[in-house]
């Protein structure tokens, strides 16, 4: 029986909300995912390496001196249009009933990515296509790394794979992404910066790497060469149009905005009564914060999504490496499901730093991993690195009690009223758990929450279970859309029967 069958039959496996075993804390046996890896071992990718961080420097340059993504994208889209990409950058599919997978922020090429694959392939049995939402290849999106970080891991998925680029795909000027997904090899250089320090970003900017056509062709033929696996998407942003739903994928560059031409295209594709689902490289709601997304000619992405004339039912974004879901009520009485789906392979972003939600009632919010599991995992890592395990390391039970105490919430998995010890409360405060009663105290502004992502990532990468990765399956009929989040812990039992961590059904009528 497949995982999707067991869930629909009313007999789901244990998940993180029911037990520590369901969360992956106690593996019966380690998973078989290492057998999928080159030579059965990890290529050795690590965010702790200074060379990896240096190769990712375009992120810092874009934020300090201006994001050149809009200008590069315009030239690339013009080249695709001249080549004859489909009208309105749209792929048409005839079936009103279909299924697809969503994996976000996948491409580290190490154990944490490959641990997702067996469960995703099992749950994805029968799905028509897959979408990768953000960061297909780390750290810089080069074509040379697609073999081990894209073609090889997903060789078992029989359908086409579409993608929207993330910021890391842009550190290569989008060259690798465009070559693999759009069949366009174009080295686009940034437009000149302006200002007194304009020469500095020009000097530091990392140019795109070379494309070895023979190696790329061999990897595609070896791993994803079947006719049903081959597809050429229209561009870095695109739409998949079906009789029952339009899926709209946008390219948010490095810093989360879209250019004027893409904004006009998004408004055009959003018009009309057909229900729509947005796929974006940056989530619009994340960590209880609203990030509406800039449009170059004015307005925001979320204004387009919330416009009642556009009939959006959900918006799914990558970039943040965990799962979160926010059912947001709109002024006209509808509910739009805002989903963070970046748990597909890269290091885990902490969920214990998410405050008690203010954008909606806490009881309506969902996240994976649970805050208590996140705090326990981080505390054990800090305890090991600082060589203070007796002080810092918290069991899942101790961490859950600390979350309950500091946030004032009922945890997703409770332990019969076990109180939080003074030590657990101290560790929770130091590792960034906000205080639900005094949200703006100095302790809530401490370490993990406020450290920049590139520094947190050095500490938040591990290669043994539980991995706390996740992926989505979306099933669409003419009447409804069913979205489910499944977990990948790295344990064999969860490869065989992936736990369903969250589920929501959305009416399309």
Tab-separated table of C-alpha atoms in Angstrom:
chain	number	residue	atom	x	y	z
A	1	UNK	CA	0.000	0.000	0.000
A	2	UNK	CA	1.347	3.444	-0.940
A	3	UNK	CA	1.536	6.280	1.563
A	4	UNK	CA	-1.218	8.220	-0.171
A	5	UNK	CA	-3.446	5.140	-0.072
A	6	UNK	CA	-2.947	4.579	3.659
A	7	UNK	CA	-3.796	8.191	4.467
A	8	UNK	CA	-6.913	8.266	2.322
A	9	UNK	CA	-8.003	4.911	3.765
A	10	UNK	CA	-8.065	6.428	7.247
A	11	UNK	CA	-5.027	4.529	8.578
A	12	UNK	CA	-2.189	7.056	8.534
A	13	UNK	CA	1.135	6.146	10.138
A	14	UNK	CA	2.224	7.854	13.316
A	15	UNK	CA	3.488	11.373	12.791
A	16	UNK	CA	5.278	13.973	14.900
A	17	UNK	CA	2.012	15.059	16.505
A	18	UNK	CA	1.333	11.584	17.876
A	19	UNK	CA	4.713	10.336	19.135
A	20	UNK	CA	8.476	10.766	19.202
A	21	UNK	CA	8.701	7.663	17.013
A	22	UNK	CA	6.462	9.377	14.467
A	23	UNK	CA	8.840	12.356	14.534
A	24	UNK	CA	11.827	10.120	13.775
A	25	UNK	CA	13.610	10.405	17.120
A	26	UNK	CA	13.826	6.619	17.389
A	27	UNK	CA	14.624	4.971	14.046
A	28	UNK	CA	13.851	1.275	13.823
A	29	UNK	CA	16.366	1.114	10.996
A	30	UNK	CA	18.152	3.854	9.031
A	31	UNK	CA	16.786	4.524	5.579
A	32	UNK	CA	18.135	3.165	2.312
A	33	UNK	CA	18.527	6.603	0.732
A	34	UNK	CA	22.325	6.424	0.822
A	35	UNK	CA	22.141	3.713	-1.842
A	36	UNK	CA	20.893	6.384	-4.259
A	37	UNK	CA	23.898	8.618	-3.722
A	38	UNK	CA	27.081	8.624	-5.795
A	39	UNK	CA	29.173	5.676	-4.537
A	40	UNK	CA	26.678	5.342	-1.693
A	41	UNK	CA	28.072	8.346	0.147
A	42	UNK	CA	27.588	12.071	0.509
A	43	UNK	CA	29.561	14.331	-1.863
A	44	UNK	CA	30.649	16.258	1.230
A	45	UNK	CA	28.695	19.499	0.774
A	46	UNK	CA	28.858	21.702	3.877
A	47	UNK	CA	27.775	25.245	4.663
A	48	UNK	CA	30.600	25.398	7.198
A	49	UNK	CA	33.154	25.689	4.406
A	50	UNK	CA	34.274	29.287	3.791
A	51	UNK	CA	34.604	28.525	0.062
A	52	UNK	CA	30.888	27.694	-0.127
A	53	UNK	CA	29.936	30.952	1.586
A	54	UNK	CA	32.310	32.927	-0.640
A	55	UNK	CA	30.761	31.420	-3.765
A	56	UNK	CA	27.375	32.658	-2.463
A	57	UNK	CA	28.562	36.269	-2.084
A	58	UNK	CA	26.196	37.604	-4.779
A	59	UNK	CA	23.430	37.559	-2.152
A	60	UNK	CA	25.277	40.102	-0.023
A	61	UNK	CA	26.172	42.214	-3.056
A	62	UNK	CA	22.545	42.296	-4.256
A	63	UNK	CA	21.288	43.380	-0.841
A	64	UNK	CA	23.942	46.054	-0.318
A	65	UNK	CA	24.208	47.538	-3.806
A	66	UNK	CA	20.985	46.545	-5.592
A	67	UNK	CA	19.568	43.322	-7.022
A	68	UNK	CA	20.453	43.010	-10.746
A	69	UNK	CA	18.004	40.111	-11.279
A	70	UNK	CA	15.328	42.249	-12.962
A	71	UNK	CA	17.644	43.494	-15.695
A	72	UNK	CA	19.165	40.074	-16.334
A	73	UNK	CA	15.728	38.449	-16.428
A	74	UNK	CA	14.418	40.964	-18.963
A	75	UNK	CA	17.196	40.125	-21.412
A	76	UNK	CA	16.785	36.385	-20.923
A	77	UNK	CA	13.006	36.532	-21.358
A	78	UNK	CA	13.461	38.572	-24.549
A	79	UNK	CA	15.791	35.847	-25.868
A	80	UNK	CA	13.243	33.142	-25.004
A	81	UNK	CA	10.458	35.098	-26.713
A	82	UNK	CA	12.553	35.528	-29.863
A	83	UNK	CA	13.212	31.792	-29.861
A	84	UNK	CA	9.476	31.126	-29.853
A	85	UNK	CA	8.460	30.171	-26.300
A	86	UNK	CA	4.748	29.305	-25.859
A	87	UNK	CA	2.329	32.211	-25.840
A	88	UNK	CA	2.004	33.847	-22.411
A	89	UNK	CA	4.688	31.434	-21.151
A	90	UNK	CA	1.919	28.893	-20.540
A	91	UNK	CA	1.892	25.089	-20.582
A	92	UNK	CA	-1.571	23.667	-21.310
A	93	UNK	CA	-2.678	20.372	-19.790
A	94	UNK	CA	-6.033	18.865	-20.791
A	95	UNK	CA	-6.985	16.969	-17.609
A	96	UNK	CA	-9.300	18.541	-15.042
A	97	UNK	CA	-8.261	15.918	-12.480
A	98	UNK	CA	-4.537	15.580	-11.824
A	99	UNK	CA	-1.907	15.400	-9.086
A	100	UNK	CA	1.515	16.938	-8.632
A	101	UNK	CA	4.374	17.059	-6.137
A	102	UNK	CA	6.014	20.170	-4.683
A	103	UNK	CA	9.551	20.045	-3.270
A	104	UNK	CA	11.254	23.229	-2.132
A	105	UNK	CA	14.929	24.150	-1.736
A	106	UNK	CA	16.226	20.757	-2.699
A	107	UNK	CA	19.704	20.851	-4.138
A	108	UNK	CA	22.441	20.306	-1.559
A	109	UNK	CA	23.300	16.921	-3.063
A	110	UNK	CA	24.036	15.458	0.369
A	111	UNK	CA	22.271	13.095	2.746
A	112	UNK	CA	19.599	15.622	3.706
A	113	UNK	CA	18.479	15.912	0.074
A	114	UNK	CA	18.631	12.217	-0.759
A	115	UNK	CA	16.773	11.325	2.471
A	116	UNK	CA	13.677	12.957	0.953
A	117	UNK	CA	13.765	10.956	-2.273
A	118	UNK	CA	12.426	7.477	-1.321
A	119	UNK	CA	9.356	8.824	0.466
A	120	UNK	CA	8.682	11.450	-2.189
A	121	UNK	CA	8.851	8.850	-4.948
A	122	UNK	CA	6.468	6.592	-3.005
A	123	UNK	CA	3.939	9.322	-2.255
A	124	UNK	CA	4.432	10.674	-5.788
A	125	UNK	CA	3.366	7.410	-7.415
A	126	UNK	CA	0.742	8.402	-9.979
A	127	UNK	CA	1.470	12.142	-9.822
A	128	UNK	CA	1.470	13.825	-13.226
A	129	UNK	CA	4.354	16.243	-12.657
A	130	UNK	CA	6.618	17.760	-10.032
A	131	UNK	CA	7.426	21.379	-9.186
A	132	UNK	CA	10.607	22.476	-7.415
A	133	UNK	CA	9.953	25.718	-5.574
A	134	UNK	CA	13.241	27.613	-5.183
A	135	UNK	CA	16.950	26.738	-5.008
A	136	UNK	CA	17.253	23.760	-7.332
A	137	UNK	CA	21.046	23.645	-6.932
A	138	UNK	CA	23.222	24.920	-4.087
A	139	UNK	CA	25.291	26.906	-3.532
A	140	UNK	CA	25.340	28.827	-6.838
A	141	UNK	CA	23.108	27.021	-9.353
A	142	UNK	CA	25.902	26.007	-11.731
A	143	UNK	CA	25.069	23.636	-14.581
A	144	UNK	CA	28.027	21.418	-13.591
A	145	UNK	CA	26.257	20.434	-10.359
A	146	UNK	CA	22.893	19.422	-11.836
A	147	UNK	CA	23.918	15.785	-12.298
A	148	UNK	CA	24.193	14.919	-8.586
A	149	UNK	CA	21.724	17.518	-7.282
A	150	UNK	CA	18.869	17.234	-9.797
A	151	UNK	CA	19.103	14.529	-12.474
A	152	UNK	CA	20.343	11.706	-10.247
A	153	UNK	CA	18.082	12.104	-7.188
A	154	UNK	CA	14.872	12.437	-9.229
A	155	UNK	CA	15.585	9.797	-11.849
A	156	UNK	CA	12.760	7.672	-10.446
A	157	UNK	CA	10.052	10.267	-11.032
A	158	UNK	CA	8.460	9.399	-14.405
A	159	UNK	CA	6.820	12.744	-15.160
A	160	UNK	CA	8.157	16.173	-16.134
A	161	UNK	CA	9.672	18.491	-13.535
A	162	UNK	CA	9.101	22.249	-13.621
A	163	UNK	CA	10.779	24.770	-11.334
A	164	UNK	CA	10.843	28.374	-10.193
A	165	UNK	CA	14.342	29.662	-9.370
A	166	UNK	CA	15.461	30.689	-5.918
A	167	UNK	CA	18.102	33.158	-4.872
A	168	UNK	CA	20.861	30.522	-5.022
A	169	UNK	CA	19.985	29.687	-8.639
A	170	UNK	CA	20.526	33.371	-9.366
A	171	UNK	CA	24.099	33.380	-8.014
A	172	UNK	CA	25.019	31.888	-11.394
A	173	UNK	CA	23.154	34.642	-13.225
A	174	UNK	CA	20.464	31.959	-13.779
A	175	UNK	CA	22.582	30.396	-16.516
A	176	UNK	CA	22.459	26.802	-15.226
A	177	UNK	CA	18.726	27.007	-14.507
A	178	UNK	CA	17.884	28.386	-17.947
A	179	UNK	CA	20.014	25.766	-19.687
A	180	UNK	CA	18.446	22.808	-17.854
A	181	UNK	CA	14.798	23.897	-17.660
A	182	UNK	CA	14.377	26.270	-20.615
A	183	UNK	CA	16.975	24.871	-23.056
A	184	UNK	CA	18.632	28.297	-23.300
A	185	UNK	CA	22.342	28.901	-22.754
A	186	UNK	CA	22.810	32.581	-22.172
A	187	UNK	CA	25.423	34.185	-19.927
A	188	UNK	CA	23.673	37.371	-18.788
A	189	UNK	CA	25.850	39.921	-17.062
A	190	UNK	CA	24.443	42.500	-14.615
A	191	UNK	CA	23.745	46.004	-15.778
A	192	UNK	CA	26.276	48.535	-14.394
A	193	UNK	CA	25.645	49.654	-10.830
A	194	UNK	CA	25.443	53.355	-10.056
A	195	UNK	CA	26.710	55.417	-7.142
A	196	UNK	CA	30.019	56.255	-5.575
A	197	UNK	CA	30.920	52.608	-4.865
A	198	UNK	CA	29.669	51.271	-8.213
A	199	UNK	CA	33.017	49.641	-9.059
A	200	UNK	CA	33.021	47.508	-5.903
A	201	UNK	CA	29.992	45.292	-6.738
A	202	UNK	CA	31.170	45.012	-10.319
A	203	UNK	CA	34.531	43.736	-9.093
A	204	UNK	CA	33.095	41.330	-6.490
A	205	UNK	CA	30.141	39.958	-8.484
A	206	UNK	CA	30.531	36.254	-9.207
A	207	UNK	CA	30.000	35.577	-12.918
A	208	UNK	CA	28.247	32.440	-14.161
A	209	UNK	CA	30.161	29.197	-14.547
A	210	UNK	CA	30.680	27.369	-17.845
A	211	UNK	CA	28.202	24.896	-19.320
A	212	UNK	CA	29.713	21.596	-20.441
A	213	UNK	CA	27.153	20.531	-23.024
A	214	UNK	CA	28.461	16.971	-23.365
A	215	UNK	CA	28.421	16.307	-19.617
A	216	UNK	CA	24.970	17.843	-19.225
A	217	UNK	CA	23.538	15.832	-22.107
A	218	UNK	CA	25.035	12.618	-20.722
A	219	UNK	CA	23.538	13.247	-17.266
A	220	UNK	CA	20.108	13.956	-18.732
A	221	UNK	CA	20.232	10.844	-20.924
A	222	UNK	CA	21.426	8.621	-18.085
A	223	UNK	CA	19.007	9.709	-15.357
A	224	UNK	CA	16.016	11.502	-16.888
A	225	UNK	CA	16.063	10.557	-20.529
A	226	UNK	CA	12.673	8.832	-20.870
A	227	UNK	CA	10.187	10.630	-23.157
A	228	UNK	CA	7.757	11.302	-20.316
A	229	UNK	CA	10.473	12.957	-18.234
A	230	UNK	CA	11.533	15.435	-20.851
A	231	UNK	CA	10.065	18.920	-20.785
A	232	UNK	CA	11.091	22.441	-21.670
A	233	UNK	CA	9.369	25.090	-19.586
A	234	UNK	CA	8.630	28.429	-21.243
A	235	UNK	CA	10.789	30.605	-19.007
A	236	UNK	CA	11.905	31.340	-15.436
A	237	UNK	CA	8.261	32.269	-14.756
A	238	UNK	CA	5.408	30.321	-16.291
A	239	UNK	CA	1.835	29.077	-15.936
A	240	UNK	CA	0.367	25.576	-16.144
A	241	UNK	CA	-3.244	25.903	-17.289
A	242	UNK	CA	-5.793	23.126	-16.779
A	243	UNK	CA	-9.598	23.107	-17.043
A	244	UNK	CA	-9.971	23.229	-13.235
A	245	UNK	CA	-6.937	25.182	-11.943
A	246	UNK	CA	-4.218	27.547	-13.174
A	247	UNK	CA	-0.834	27.162	-11.490
A	248	UNK	CA	1.215	30.357	-11.755
A	249	UNK	CA	4.966	30.199	-11.066
A	250	UNK	CA	6.938	33.414	-10.578
A	251	UNK	CA	10.650	34.239	-10.405
A	252	UNK	CA	11.444	36.438	-7.405
A	253	UNK	CA	15.169	36.850	-8.098
A	254	UNK	CA	17.598	37.287	-5.220
A	255	UNK	CA	15.744	39.676	-2.925
A	256	UNK	CA	12.093	38.720	-3.513
A	257	UNK	CA	10.742	41.205	-6.054
A	258	UNK	CA	9.582	40.911	-9.660
A	259	UNK	CA	10.264	43.199	-12.603
A	260	UNK	CA	7.742	45.344	-14.449
A	261	UNK	CA	7.202	42.949	-17.358
A	262	UNK	CA	6.703	39.976	-15.042
A	263	UNK	CA	4.277	42.044	-12.956
A	264	UNK	CA	2.203	42.817	-16.058
A	265	UNK	CA	2.309	39.131	-17.030
A	266	UNK	CA	1.251	38.092	-13.498
A	267	UNK	CA	-1.753	40.420	-13.578
A	268	UNK	CA	-2.727	39.091	-17.009
A	269	UNK	CA	-2.426	35.442	-15.934
A	270	UNK	CA	-4.329	36.159	-12.706
A	271	UNK	CA	-7.381	37.603	-14.439
A	272	UNK	CA	-10.591	35.634	-14.821
A	273	UNK	CA	-12.768	33.380	-12.674
A	274	UNK	CA	-10.667	30.204	-12.838
A	275	UNK	CA	-9.175	29.201	-9.423
A	276	UNK	CA	-5.433	29.801	-9.188
A	277	UNK	CA	-2.459	28.632	-7.142
A	278	UNK	CA	0.771	30.636	-6.912
A	279	UNK	CA	4.227	29.043	-6.745
A	280	UNK	CA	6.952	31.466	-5.713
A	281	UNK	CA	10.604	31.419	-4.714
A	282	UNK	CA	9.829	33.562	-1.646
A	283	UNK	CA	6.865	32.919	0.698
A	284	UNK	CA	4.356	35.709	1.243
A	285	UNK	CA	3.714	34.730	4.871
A	286	UNK	CA	6.541	33.217	6.914
A	287	UNK	CA	7.536	33.141	10.609
A	288	UNK	CA	4.306	35.038	11.403
A	289	UNK	CA	5.410	37.904	9.164
A	290	UNK	CA	3.804	39.235	6.009
A	291	UNK	CA	6.221	39.675	3.098
A	292	UNK	CA	4.032	40.856	0.216
A	293	UNK	CA	6.759	41.006	-2.456
A	294	UNK	CA	7.668	44.112	-4.441
A	295	UNK	CA	6.516	44.679	-8.035
A	296	UNK	CA	8.819	47.048	-9.934
A	297	UNK	CA	6.056	49.253	-11.343
A	298	UNK	CA	4.285	49.561	-7.993
A	299	UNK	CA	2.074	47.402	-5.821
A	300	UNK	CA	2.884	43.980	-4.466
A	301	UNK	CA	2.578	40.330	-5.410
A	302	UNK	CA	0.187	39.693	-2.526
A	303	UNK	CA	-2.125	42.510	-3.634
A	304	UNK	CA	-2.519	40.594	-6.889
A	305	UNK	CA	-3.088	37.335	-4.996
A	306	UNK	CA	-5.685	38.834	-2.639
A	307	UNK	CA	-7.641	40.656	-5.351
A	308	UNK	CA	-11.078	38.935	-5.286
A	309	UNK	CA	-11.280	39.161	-9.080
A	310	UNK	CA	-8.255	36.846	-9.377
A	311	UNK	CA	-9.600	33.862	-7.387
A	312	UNK	CA	-6.388	32.612	-5.785
A	313	UNK	CA	-6.920	29.757	-3.347
A	314	UNK	CA	-3.313	29.202	-2.221
A	315	UNK	CA	0.237	30.556	-2.483
A	316	UNK	CA	3.183	28.182	-1.952
A	317	UNK	CA	6.717	29.517	-1.481
A	318	UNK	CA	10.148	28.042	-0.851
A	319	UNK	CA	13.306	29.749	0.489
A	320	UNK	CA	12.679	28.985	4.198
A	321	UNK	CA	13.619	25.379	4.919
A	322	UNK	CA	10.649	24.059	6.840
A	323	UNK	CA	6.871	23.755	6.460
A	324	UNK	CA	4.385	26.395	7.596
A	325	UNK	CA	0.727	26.997	6.710
A	326	UNK	CA	-1.312	30.164	7.322
A	327	UNK	CA	-5.031	30.166	6.401
A	328	UNK	CA	-5.508	33.920	5.958
A	329	UNK	CA	-8.997	35.404	5.792
A	330	UNK	CA	-9.409	38.104	3.124
A	331	UNK	CA	-11.584	41.229	3.521
A	332	UNK	CA	-14.206	39.761	1.151
A	333	UNK	CA	-14.669	36.640	3.292
A	334	UNK	CA	-12.498	34.111	1.424
A	335	UNK	CA	-9.612	32.127	2.902
A	336	UNK	CA	-6.275	31.823	1.090
A	337	UNK	CA	-3.834	29.132	2.229
A	338	UNK	CA	-0.313	30.577	2.435
A	339	UNK	CA	2.228	27.755	2.602
A	340	UNK	CA	5.984	27.645	3.212
A	341	UNK	CA	7.350	24.505	1.532
A	342	UNK	CA	11.137	24.723	1.671
A	343	UNK	CA	11.903	21.457	3.456
A	344	UNK	CA	12.861	19.448	0.373
A	345	UNK	CA	16.552	18.878	1.046
A	346	UNK	CA	18.566	21.802	2.406
A	347	UNK	CA	19.507	22.474	6.044
A	348	UNK	CA	16.574	22.978	8.408
A	349	UNK	CA	15.515	26.464	9.412
A	350	UNK	CA	14.387	26.504	13.035
A	351	UNK	CA	10.655	26.610	13.741
A	352	UNK	CA	11.127	27.229	17.462
A	353	UNK	CA	11.904	30.880	16.676
A	354	UNK	CA	8.403	31.384	15.212
A	355	UNK	CA	6.454	33.491	17.737
A	356	UNK	CA	2.960	32.751	18.903
A	357	UNK	CA	1.024	33.731	15.814
A	358	UNK	CA	-0.651	37.125	15.640
A	359	UNK	CA	-1.685	37.037	11.972
A	360	UNK	CA	-4.217	34.315	12.843
A	361	UNK	CA	-5.254	32.229	15.813
A	362	UNK	CA	-2.450	29.920	16.929
A	363	UNK	CA	-4.794	26.914	16.748
A	364	UNK	CA	-5.108	27.432	12.969
A	365	UNK	CA	-1.353	27.613	12.329
A	366	UNK	CA	0.633	24.524	11.333
A	367	UNK	CA	4.363	23.955	11.101
A	368	UNK	CA	6.795	21.089	10.668
A	369	UNK	CA	8.933	20.284	12.482
A	370	UNK	CA	7.021	21.086	15.623
A	371	UNK	CA	8.622	23.886	17.623
A	372	UNK	CA	9.573	21.485	20.427
A	373	UNK	CA	11.323	19.091	18.043
A	374	UNK	CA	13.162	22.007	16.443
A	375	UNK	CA	14.348	23.326	19.818
A	376	UNK	CA	15.451	19.851	20.930
A	377	UNK	CA	17.439	19.309	17.705
A	378	UNK	CA	19.155	22.678	17.918
A	379	UNK	CA	19.895	22.333	21.632
A	380	UNK	CA	21.592	18.988	21.049
A	381	UNK	CA	23.725	20.471	18.281
A	382	UNK	CA	24.737	23.467	20.386
A	383	UNK	CA	25.444	21.211	23.340
A	384	UNK	CA	27.761	19.085	21.216
A	385	UNK	CA	29.551	22.027	19.553
A	386	UNK	CA	30.018	23.912	22.830
A	387	UNK	CA	30.938	20.683	24.625
A	388	UNK	CA	28.256	21.443	27.193
A	389	UNK	CA	25.714	18.706	26.500
A	390	UNK	CA	24.544	18.467	30.118
A	391	UNK	CA	23.660	22.155	30.073
A	392	UNK	CA	22.347	22.700	26.552
A	393	UNK	CA	20.955	19.395	25.281
A	394	UNK	CA	17.196	19.057	25.769
A	395	UNK	CA	15.121	15.971	25.155
A	396	UNK	CA	12.026	16.444	22.962
A	397	UNK	CA	9.938	16.302	26.149
A	398	UNK	CA	11.987	18.996	27.904
A	399	UNK	CA	12.014	21.207	24.809
A	400	UNK	CA	8.258	20.876	24.316
A	401	UNK	CA	7.651	21.921	27.922
A	402	UNK	CA	9.885	24.973	27.410
A	403	UNK	CA	7.988	25.943	24.245
A	404	UNK	CA	4.687	25.630	26.082
A	405	UNK	CA	5.973	27.784	28.933
A	406	UNK	CA	7.543	30.574	26.856
A	407	UNK	CA	4.948	30.854	24.084
A	408	UNK	CA	1.894	30.045	26.174
A	409	UNK	CA	0.569	27.618	23.568
A	410	UNK	CA	-0.679	24.057	23.547
A	411	UNK	CA	2.043	22.102	21.726
A	412	UNK	CA	1.305	19.778	18.835
A	413	UNK	CA	2.578	16.822	20.902
A	414	UNK	CA	2.081	17.163	24.648
A	415	UNK	CA	3.533	15.147	27.537
A	416	UNK	CA	0.834	15.034	30.235
A	417	UNK	CA	1.611	18.372	31.777
A	418	UNK	CA	5.352	17.931	32.404
A	419	UNK	CA	6.588	21.333	33.675
A	420	UNK	CA	9.483	23.197	32.094
A	421	UNK	CA	12.643	23.114	34.175
A	422	UNK	CA	14.654	26.261	34.834
A	423	UNK	CA	17.466	24.868	32.642
A	424	UNK	CA	15.077	24.184	29.746
A	425	UNK	CA	13.635	27.696	30.004
A	426	UNK	CA	17.144	29.157	29.945
A	427	UNK	CA	18.188	27.143	26.872
A	428	UNK	CA	14.951	28.092	25.071
A	429	UNK	CA	15.578	31.790	25.738
A	430	UNK	CA	19.207	31.610	24.601
A	431	UNK	CA	18.286	29.731	21.408
A	432	UNK	CA	15.736	32.317	20.379
A	433	UNK	CA	12.301	31.083	21.492
A	434	UNK	CA	10.206	34.274	21.776
A	435	UNK	CA	8.359	35.005	24.990
A	436	UNK	CA	4.651	34.941	24.239
A	437	UNK	CA	3.844	37.168	27.219
A	438	UNK	CA	6.674	39.738	26.835
A	439	UNK	CA	7.378	39.521	23.141
A	440	UNK	CA	9.769	42.475	22.937
A	441	UNK	CA	12.141	41.698	25.793
A	442	UNK	CA	15.893	41.556	25.314
A	443	UNK	CA	15.912	37.768	25.548
A	444	UNK	CA	13.530	37.453	22.599
A	445	UNK	CA	16.012	39.411	20.510
A	446	UNK	CA	18.900	37.060	21.279
A	447	UNK	CA	20.977	34.604	19.203
A	448	UNK	CA	19.313	32.299	16.710
A	449	UNK	CA	16.357	34.455	15.716
A	450	UNK	CA	18.459	37.458	14.749
A	451	UNK	CA	21.518	35.818	13.281
A	452	UNK	CA	21.614	36.273	9.502
A	453	UNK	CA	20.635	33.175	7.565
A	454	UNK	CA	24.106	32.645	6.135
A	455	UNK	CA	25.533	32.332	9.676
A	456	UNK	CA	22.682	30.206	11.024
A	457	UNK	CA	23.111	27.845	8.087
A	458	UNK	CA	26.648	27.038	9.155
A	459	UNK	CA	25.262	25.595	12.374
A	460	UNK	CA	21.986	24.124	11.123
A	461	UNK	CA	23.194	21.395	8.797
A	462	UNK	CA	23.431	17.759	9.845
A	463	UNK	CA	23.658	14.417	8.091
A	464	UNK	CA	21.910	11.931	10.352
A	465	UNK	CA	18.246	11.270	11.283
A	466	UNK	CA	15.938	12.781	12.171
A	467	UNK	CA	16.267	15.200	9.241
A	468	UNK	CA	12.833	16.842	9.590
A	469	UNK	CA	12.483	17.300	5.822
A	470	UNK	CA	9.135	17.582	4.061
A	471	UNK	CA	7.388	17.634	0.692
A	472	UNK	CA	3.880	18.206	-0.654
A	473	UNK	CA	1.430	16.247	-2.736
A	474	UNK	CA	-1.442	18.193	-4.314
A	475	UNK	CA	-4.476	16.385	-5.767
A	476	UNK	CA	-6.891	18.397	-7.912
A	477	UNK	CA	-10.409	17.573	-9.053
A	478	UNK	CA	-12.987	19.809	-10.664
A	479	UNK	CA	-14.458	20.488	-7.226
A	480	UNK	CA	-11.541	20.670	-4.790
A	481	UNK	CA	-7.815	20.791	-4.176
A	482	UNK	CA	-6.275	18.562	-1.510
A	483	UNK	CA	-2.850	19.576	-0.179
A	484	UNK	CA	-0.840	17.266	2.088
A	485	UNK	CA	2.541	17.694	3.727
A	486	UNK	CA	4.581	14.521	4.246
A	487	UNK	CA	7.678	14.112	6.405
A	488	UNK	CA	11.075	12.623	5.580
A	489	UNK	CA	13.011	11.704	8.712
A	490	UNK	CA	15.689	9.449	7.212
A	491	UNK	CA	14.240	6.381	8.990
A	492	UNK	CA	13.408	3.274	6.961
A	493	UNK	CA	9.865	3.015	8.322
A	494	UNK	CA	9.161	6.545	7.082
A	495	UNK	CA	10.569	5.767	3.640
A	496	UNK	CA	8.090	2.886	3.407
A	497	UNK	CA	5.143	4.818	4.842
A	498	UNK	CA	5.832	8.578	5.001
A	499	UNK	CA	3.974	10.325	7.843
A	500	UNK	CA	1.365	12.875	6.790
A	501	UNK	CA	2.035	15.952	8.935
A	502	UNK	CA	-0.703	18.263	7.656
A	503	UNK	CA	-3.648	18.192	5.287
A	504	UNK	CA	-6.104	20.760	4.000
A	505	UNK	CA	-8.893	20.535	1.416
A	506	UNK	CA	-9.776	23.672	-0.550
A	507	UNK	CA	-12.999	24.120	-2.509
A	508	UNK	CA	-12.532	25.187	-6.147
A	509	UNK	CA	-16.159	26.187	-6.556
